[in-house]
PDB file of C-alpha atoms in Angstrom:
ATOM      1  CA  UNK A 275       0.000   0.000   0.000  1.00 52.00           C
ATOM      2  CA  UNK A 276       1.391   3.329  -0.894  1.00 52.00           C
ATOM      3  CA  UNK A 277      -1.609   5.654  -0.687  1.00 53.00           C
ATOM      4  CA  UNK A 278      -5.300   5.398  -0.062  1.00 58.00           C
ATOM      5  CA  UNK A 279      -7.603   8.330   0.428  1.00 55.00           C
ATOM      6  CA  UNK A 280     -10.245   7.591   3.016  1.00 54.00           C
ATOM      7  CA  UNK A 281     -13.646   9.248   2.675  1.00 53.00           C
ATOM      8  CA  UNK A 282     -14.393  12.377   4.631  1.00 49.00           C
ATOM      9  CA  UNK A 283     -16.849  11.420   7.367  1.00 50.00           C
ATOM     10  CA  UNK A 284     -16.900  14.903   8.863  1.00 50.00           C
ATOM     11  CA  UNK A 285     -15.513  17.029   6.061  1.00 59.00           C
ATOM     12  CA  UNK A 286     -11.858  15.972   6.293  1.00 77.00           C
ATOM     13  CA  UNK A 287     -10.286  13.533   3.851  1.00 91.00           C
ATOM     14  CA  UNK A 288      -7.189  11.608   4.883  1.00 95.00           C
ATOM     15  CA  UNK A 289      -4.493   9.837   2.929  1.00 96.00           C
ATOM     16  CA  UNK A 290      -3.267   6.650   4.576  1.00 97.00           C
ATOM     17  CA  UNK A 291       0.162   5.551   3.459  1.00 97.00           C
ATOM     18  CA  UNK A 292       2.868   3.011   4.245  1.00 97.00           C
ATOM     19  CA  UNK A 293       5.511   5.193   2.576  1.00 97.00           C
ATOM     20  CA  UNK A 294       8.253   5.564   5.220  1.00 96.00           C
ATOM     21  CA  UNK A 295       9.449   8.800   3.595  1.00 97.00           C
ATOM     22  CA  UNK A 296       6.202  10.507   4.604  1.00 97.00           C
ATOM     23  CA  UNK A 297       6.495   9.710   8.315  1.00 98.00           C
ATOM     24  CA  UNK A 298       7.160  12.614  10.682  1.00 98.00           C
ATOM     25  CA  UNK A 299       9.340  10.693  13.156  1.00 98.00           C
ATOM     26  CA  UNK A 300       9.710  13.677  15.496  1.00 98.00           C
ATOM     27  CA  UNK A 301       5.953  14.145  15.706  1.00 98.00           C
ATOM     28  CA  UNK A 302       5.377  10.421  16.241  1.00 98.00           C
ATOM     29  CA  UNK A 303       7.926  10.383  19.054  1.00 98.00           C
ATOM     30  CA  UNK A 304       6.376  13.463  20.676  1.00 98.00           C
ATOM     31  CA  UNK A 305       2.858  11.987  20.478  1.00 98.00           C
ATOM     32  CA  UNK A 306       3.827   8.641  21.940  1.00 98.00           C
ATOM     33  CA  UNK A 307       6.414   9.667  24.527  1.00 98.00           C
ATOM     34  CA  UNK A 308       4.285  12.451  26.015  1.00 98.00           C
ATOM     35  CA  UNK A 309       0.640  11.423  25.477  1.00 97.00           C
ATOM     36  CA  UNK A 310       0.339   7.632  25.023  1.00 96.00           C
ATOM     37  CA  UNK A 311       0.034   5.718  28.310  1.00 96.00           C
ATOM     38  CA  UNK A 312       1.895   2.714  26.860  1.00 96.00           C
ATOM     39  CA  UNK A 313       4.899   4.703  25.618  1.00 97.00           C
ATOM     40  CA  UNK A 314       5.347   7.562  28.090  1.00 97.00           C
ATOM     41  CA  UNK A 315       8.993   8.498  28.305  1.00 97.00           C
ATOM     42  CA  UNK A 316      10.028   6.315  25.348  1.00 97.00           C
ATOM     43  CA  UNK A 317      13.336   7.626  24.033  1.00 98.00           C
ATOM     44  CA  UNK A 318      13.702   8.977  20.524  1.00 98.00           C
ATOM     45  CA  UNK A 319      16.318   6.322  19.774  1.00 98.00           C
ATOM     46  CA  UNK A 320      13.936   3.551  20.843  1.00 98.00           C
ATOM     47  CA  UNK A 321      11.134   5.041  18.764  1.00 98.00           C
ATOM     48  CA  UNK A 322      13.354   5.402  15.707  1.00 98.00           C
ATOM     49  CA  UNK A 323      14.437   1.756  16.030  1.00 98.00           C
ATOM     50  CA  UNK A 324      10.808   0.680  16.403  1.00 98.00           C
ATOM     51  CA  UNK A 325       9.869   2.559  13.230  1.00 98.00           C
ATOM     52  CA  UNK A 326      12.826   1.094  11.339  1.00 98.00           C
ATOM     53  CA  UNK A 327      11.877  -2.481  12.258  1.00 97.00           C
ATOM     54  CA  UNK A 328       8.164  -2.203  11.547  1.00 98.00           C
ATOM     55  CA  UNK A 329       5.532  -1.764   8.873  1.00 98.00           C
ATOM     56  CA  UNK A 330       4.318   1.794   9.501  1.00 98.00           C
ATOM     57  CA  UNK A 331       1.051   3.488   8.573  1.00 98.00           C
ATOM     58  CA  UNK A 332       0.656   7.249   8.567  1.00 98.00           C
ATOM     59  CA  UNK A 333      -2.583   9.155   8.101  1.00 98.00           C
ATOM     60  CA  UNK A 334      -2.242  12.585   6.550  1.00 97.00           C
ATOM     61  CA  UNK A 335      -4.659  15.452   6.086  1.00 96.00           C
ATOM     62  CA  UNK A 336      -5.320  15.391   2.325  1.00 94.00           C
ATOM     63  CA  UNK A 337      -5.359  19.183   2.075  1.00 94.00           C
ATOM     64  CA  UNK A 338      -2.258  20.060   4.099  1.00 95.00           C
ATOM     65  CA  UNK A 339      -0.266  16.821   3.961  1.00 96.00           C
ATOM     66  CA  UNK A 340       0.247  17.064   7.735  1.00 97.00           C
ATOM     67  CA  UNK A 341       0.524  13.746   9.564  1.00 98.00           C
ATOM     68  CA  UNK A 342      -2.423  13.355  11.933  1.00 98.00           C
ATOM     69  CA  UNK A 343      -2.258   9.682  12.960  1.00 98.00           C
ATOM     70  CA  UNK A 344       0.080   6.715  13.157  1.00 98.00           C
ATOM     71  CA  UNK A 345      -0.002   2.931  13.553  1.00 98.00           C
ATOM     72  CA  UNK A 346       2.806   0.399  13.601  1.00 98.00           C
ATOM     73  CA  UNK A 347       2.770  -3.310  12.808  1.00 98.00           C
ATOM     74  CA  UNK A 348       5.425  -5.823  13.823  1.00 98.00           C
ATOM     75  CA  UNK A 349       5.101  -8.818  11.508  1.00 97.00           C
ATOM     76  CA  UNK A 350       6.855 -11.677   9.763  1.00 97.00           C
ATOM     77  CA  UNK A 351       4.534 -11.082   6.755  1.00 97.00           C
ATOM     78  CA  UNK A 352       3.603 -14.779   6.809  1.00 97.00           C
ATOM     79  CA  UNK A 353       1.968 -15.970  10.026  1.00 97.00           C
ATOM     80  CA  UNK A 354       1.677 -13.254  12.667  1.00 97.00           C
ATOM     81  CA  UNK A 355       1.329  -9.518  13.178  1.00 98.00           C
ATOM     82  CA  UNK A 356       1.181  -7.284  16.235  1.00 98.00           C
ATOM     83  CA  UNK A 357      -0.612  -3.940  15.870  1.00 98.00           C
ATOM     84  CA  UNK A 358       0.767  -1.295  18.196  1.00 98.00           C
ATOM     85  CA  UNK A 359       1.365   2.418  18.710  1.00 98.00           C
ATOM     86  CA  UNK A 360      -2.003   3.410  17.239  1.00 98.00           C
ATOM     87  CA  UNK A 361      -2.324   7.133  17.851  1.00 98.00           C
ATOM     88  CA  UNK A 362      -4.582   9.884  16.501  1.00 97.00           C
ATOM     89  CA  UNK A 363      -3.660  13.529  17.083  1.00 97.00           C
ATOM     90  CA  UNK A 364      -6.149  15.064  19.544  1.00 97.00           C
ATOM     91  CA  UNK A 365      -7.161  17.677  16.938  1.00 95.00           C
ATOM     92  CA  UNK A 366      -8.217  14.893  14.532  1.00 96.00           C
ATOM     93  CA  UNK A 367     -10.123  12.743  17.023  1.00 94.00           C
ATOM     94  CA  UNK A 368     -13.860  12.226  16.844  1.00 92.00           C
ATOM     95  CA  UNK A 369     -13.958  11.866  13.046  1.00 90.00           C
ATOM     96  CA  UNK A 370     -13.604   8.088  12.833  1.00 93.00           C
ATOM     97  CA  UNK A 371      -9.972   8.334  11.752  1.00 95.00           C
ATOM     98  CA  UNK A 372      -8.801   5.697  14.235  1.00 95.00           C
ATOM     99  CA  UNK A 373     -11.275   3.200  12.796  1.00 95.00           C
ATOM    100  CA  UNK A 374     -10.268   4.101   9.241  1.00 95.00           C
ATOM    101  CA  UNK A 375      -6.579   3.712  10.068  1.00 97.00           C
ATOM    102  CA  UNK A 376      -7.036   0.301  11.704  1.00 97.00           C
ATOM    103  CA  UNK A 377      -9.251  -0.785   8.794  1.00 96.00           C
ATOM    104  CA  UNK A 378      -6.463   0.181   6.384  1.00 97.00           C
ATOM    105  CA  UNK A 379      -4.003  -1.900   8.432  1.00 97.00           C
ATOM    106  CA  UNK A 380      -6.365  -4.900   8.408  1.00 97.00           C
ATOM    107  CA  UNK A 381      -6.993  -4.598   4.673  1.00 97.00           C
ATOM    108  CA  UNK A 382      -3.284  -4.215   3.898  1.00 97.00           C
ATOM    109  CA  UNK A 383      -2.441  -7.373   5.859  1.00 97.00           C
ATOM    110  CA  UNK A 384      -5.376  -9.480   4.578  1.00 97.00           C
ATOM    111  CA  UNK A 385      -3.636 -10.777   1.408  1.00 97.00           C
ATOM    112  CA  UNK A 386      -0.755 -12.136   3.519  1.00 97.00           C
ATOM    113  CA  UNK A 387      -2.949 -14.896   4.976  1.00 96.00           C
ATOM    114  CA  UNK A 388      -1.733 -14.305   8.518  1.00 97.00           C
ATOM    115  CA  UNK A 389      -2.936 -16.738  11.155  1.00 95.00           C
ATOM    116  CA  UNK A 390      -3.248 -14.039  13.792  1.00 93.00           C
ATOM    117  CA  UNK A 391      -3.297 -10.254  14.151  1.00 96.00           C
ATOM    118  CA  UNK A 392      -2.968  -9.198  17.774  1.00 96.00           C
ATOM    119  CA  UNK A 393      -3.025  -6.031  19.826  1.00 95.00           C
ATOM    120  CA  UNK A 394      -3.154  -5.035  23.462  1.00 93.00           C
ATOM    121  CA  UNK A 395      -5.084  -2.027  24.711  1.00 93.00           C
ATOM    122  CA  UNK A 396      -6.465  -0.604  27.926  1.00 92.00           C
ATOM    123  CA  UNK A 397      -9.039   1.474  26.071  1.00 88.00           C
ATOM    124  CA  UNK A 398     -10.662   1.960  22.657  1.00 86.00           C
ATOM    125  CA  UNK A 399     -11.943  -1.625  22.533  1.00 90.00           C
ATOM    126  CA  UNK A 400     -14.963  -0.362  20.595  1.00 87.00           C
ATOM    127  CA  UNK A 401     -12.748   1.045  17.835  1.00 88.00           C
ATOM    128  CA  UNK A 402     -11.000  -2.280  17.382  1.00 93.00           C
ATOM    129  CA  UNK A 403     -14.205  -4.335  17.621  1.00 94.00           C
ATOM    130  CA  UNK A 404     -15.658  -2.354  14.693  1.00 93.00           C
ATOM    131  CA  UNK A 405     -12.784  -3.652  12.571  1.00 94.00           C
ATOM    132  CA  UNK A 406     -13.136  -7.275  13.729  1.00 94.00           C
ATOM    133  CA  UNK A 407     -10.925  -7.648  16.796  1.00 93.00           C
ATOM    134  CA  UNK A 408     -12.298  -9.718  19.679  1.00 94.00           C
ATOM    135  CA  UNK A 409     -11.184 -10.450  23.219  1.00 92.00           C
ATOM    136  CA  UNK A 410      -9.090 -13.595  23.518  1.00 90.00           C
ATOM    137  CA  UNK A 411     -11.241 -16.709  23.756  1.00 89.00           C
ATOM    138  CA  UNK A 412      -8.644 -18.397  25.973  1.00 90.00           C
ATOM    139  CA  UNK A 413      -6.354 -15.784  27.533  1.00 89.00           C
ATOM    140  CA  UNK A 414      -4.834 -18.416  29.830  1.00 90.00           C
ATOM    141  CA  UNK A 415      -2.987 -19.815  26.790  1.00 91.00           C
ATOM    142  CA  UNK A 416      -1.054 -16.566  26.307  1.00 89.00           C
ATOM    143  CA  UNK A 417       2.069 -15.663  28.216  1.00 90.00           C
ATOM    144  CA  UNK A 418       4.409 -12.713  28.278  1.00 88.00           C
ATOM    145  CA  UNK A 419       7.821 -11.938  29.655  1.00 88.00           C
ATOM    146  CA  UNK A 420       9.634  -8.770  30.668  1.00 87.00           C
ATOM    147  CA  UNK A 421      13.211  -9.390  29.476  1.00 87.00           C
ATOM    148  CA  UNK A 422      14.383  -6.388  31.523  1.00 83.00           C
ATOM    149  CA  UNK A 423      13.679  -8.246  34.792  1.00 79.00           C
ATOM    150  CA  UNK A 424      16.266 -10.677  36.159  1.00 77.00           C
ATOM    151  CA  UNK A 425      15.318 -14.361  35.974  1.00 67.00           C
TER     152      UNK A 425
END
């Protein structure tokens, strides 16, 4: 996916793109490190490495070209993908852009035939449910690890 223009639900049209050249890395870092509960205090170096190792989606105001939203996918492009760092600028919220962005991610990944697309969130469950995400049927099967903690 290079560019898709999403319809204007409330008068604003957005271009959604996977073109890494369009990303505003400074803006993404500022959004996430200062306003996203899951990434507060994330360093610029860490964010830049995350961008470099991921499939990135930017949403841009069609008129100004300004980046107004971001989503990142960590994937092997064959079996699994993890959607993370979904963020919509506060000035662009309330227009359905988050749903449109996540829909674009889902549609971009669909041809890959992935077995699973995952995410973790404390909020916005309704946004993700609109696109097809569901709570885990058997969360006891899933495990995680914090590699920063000593064994």
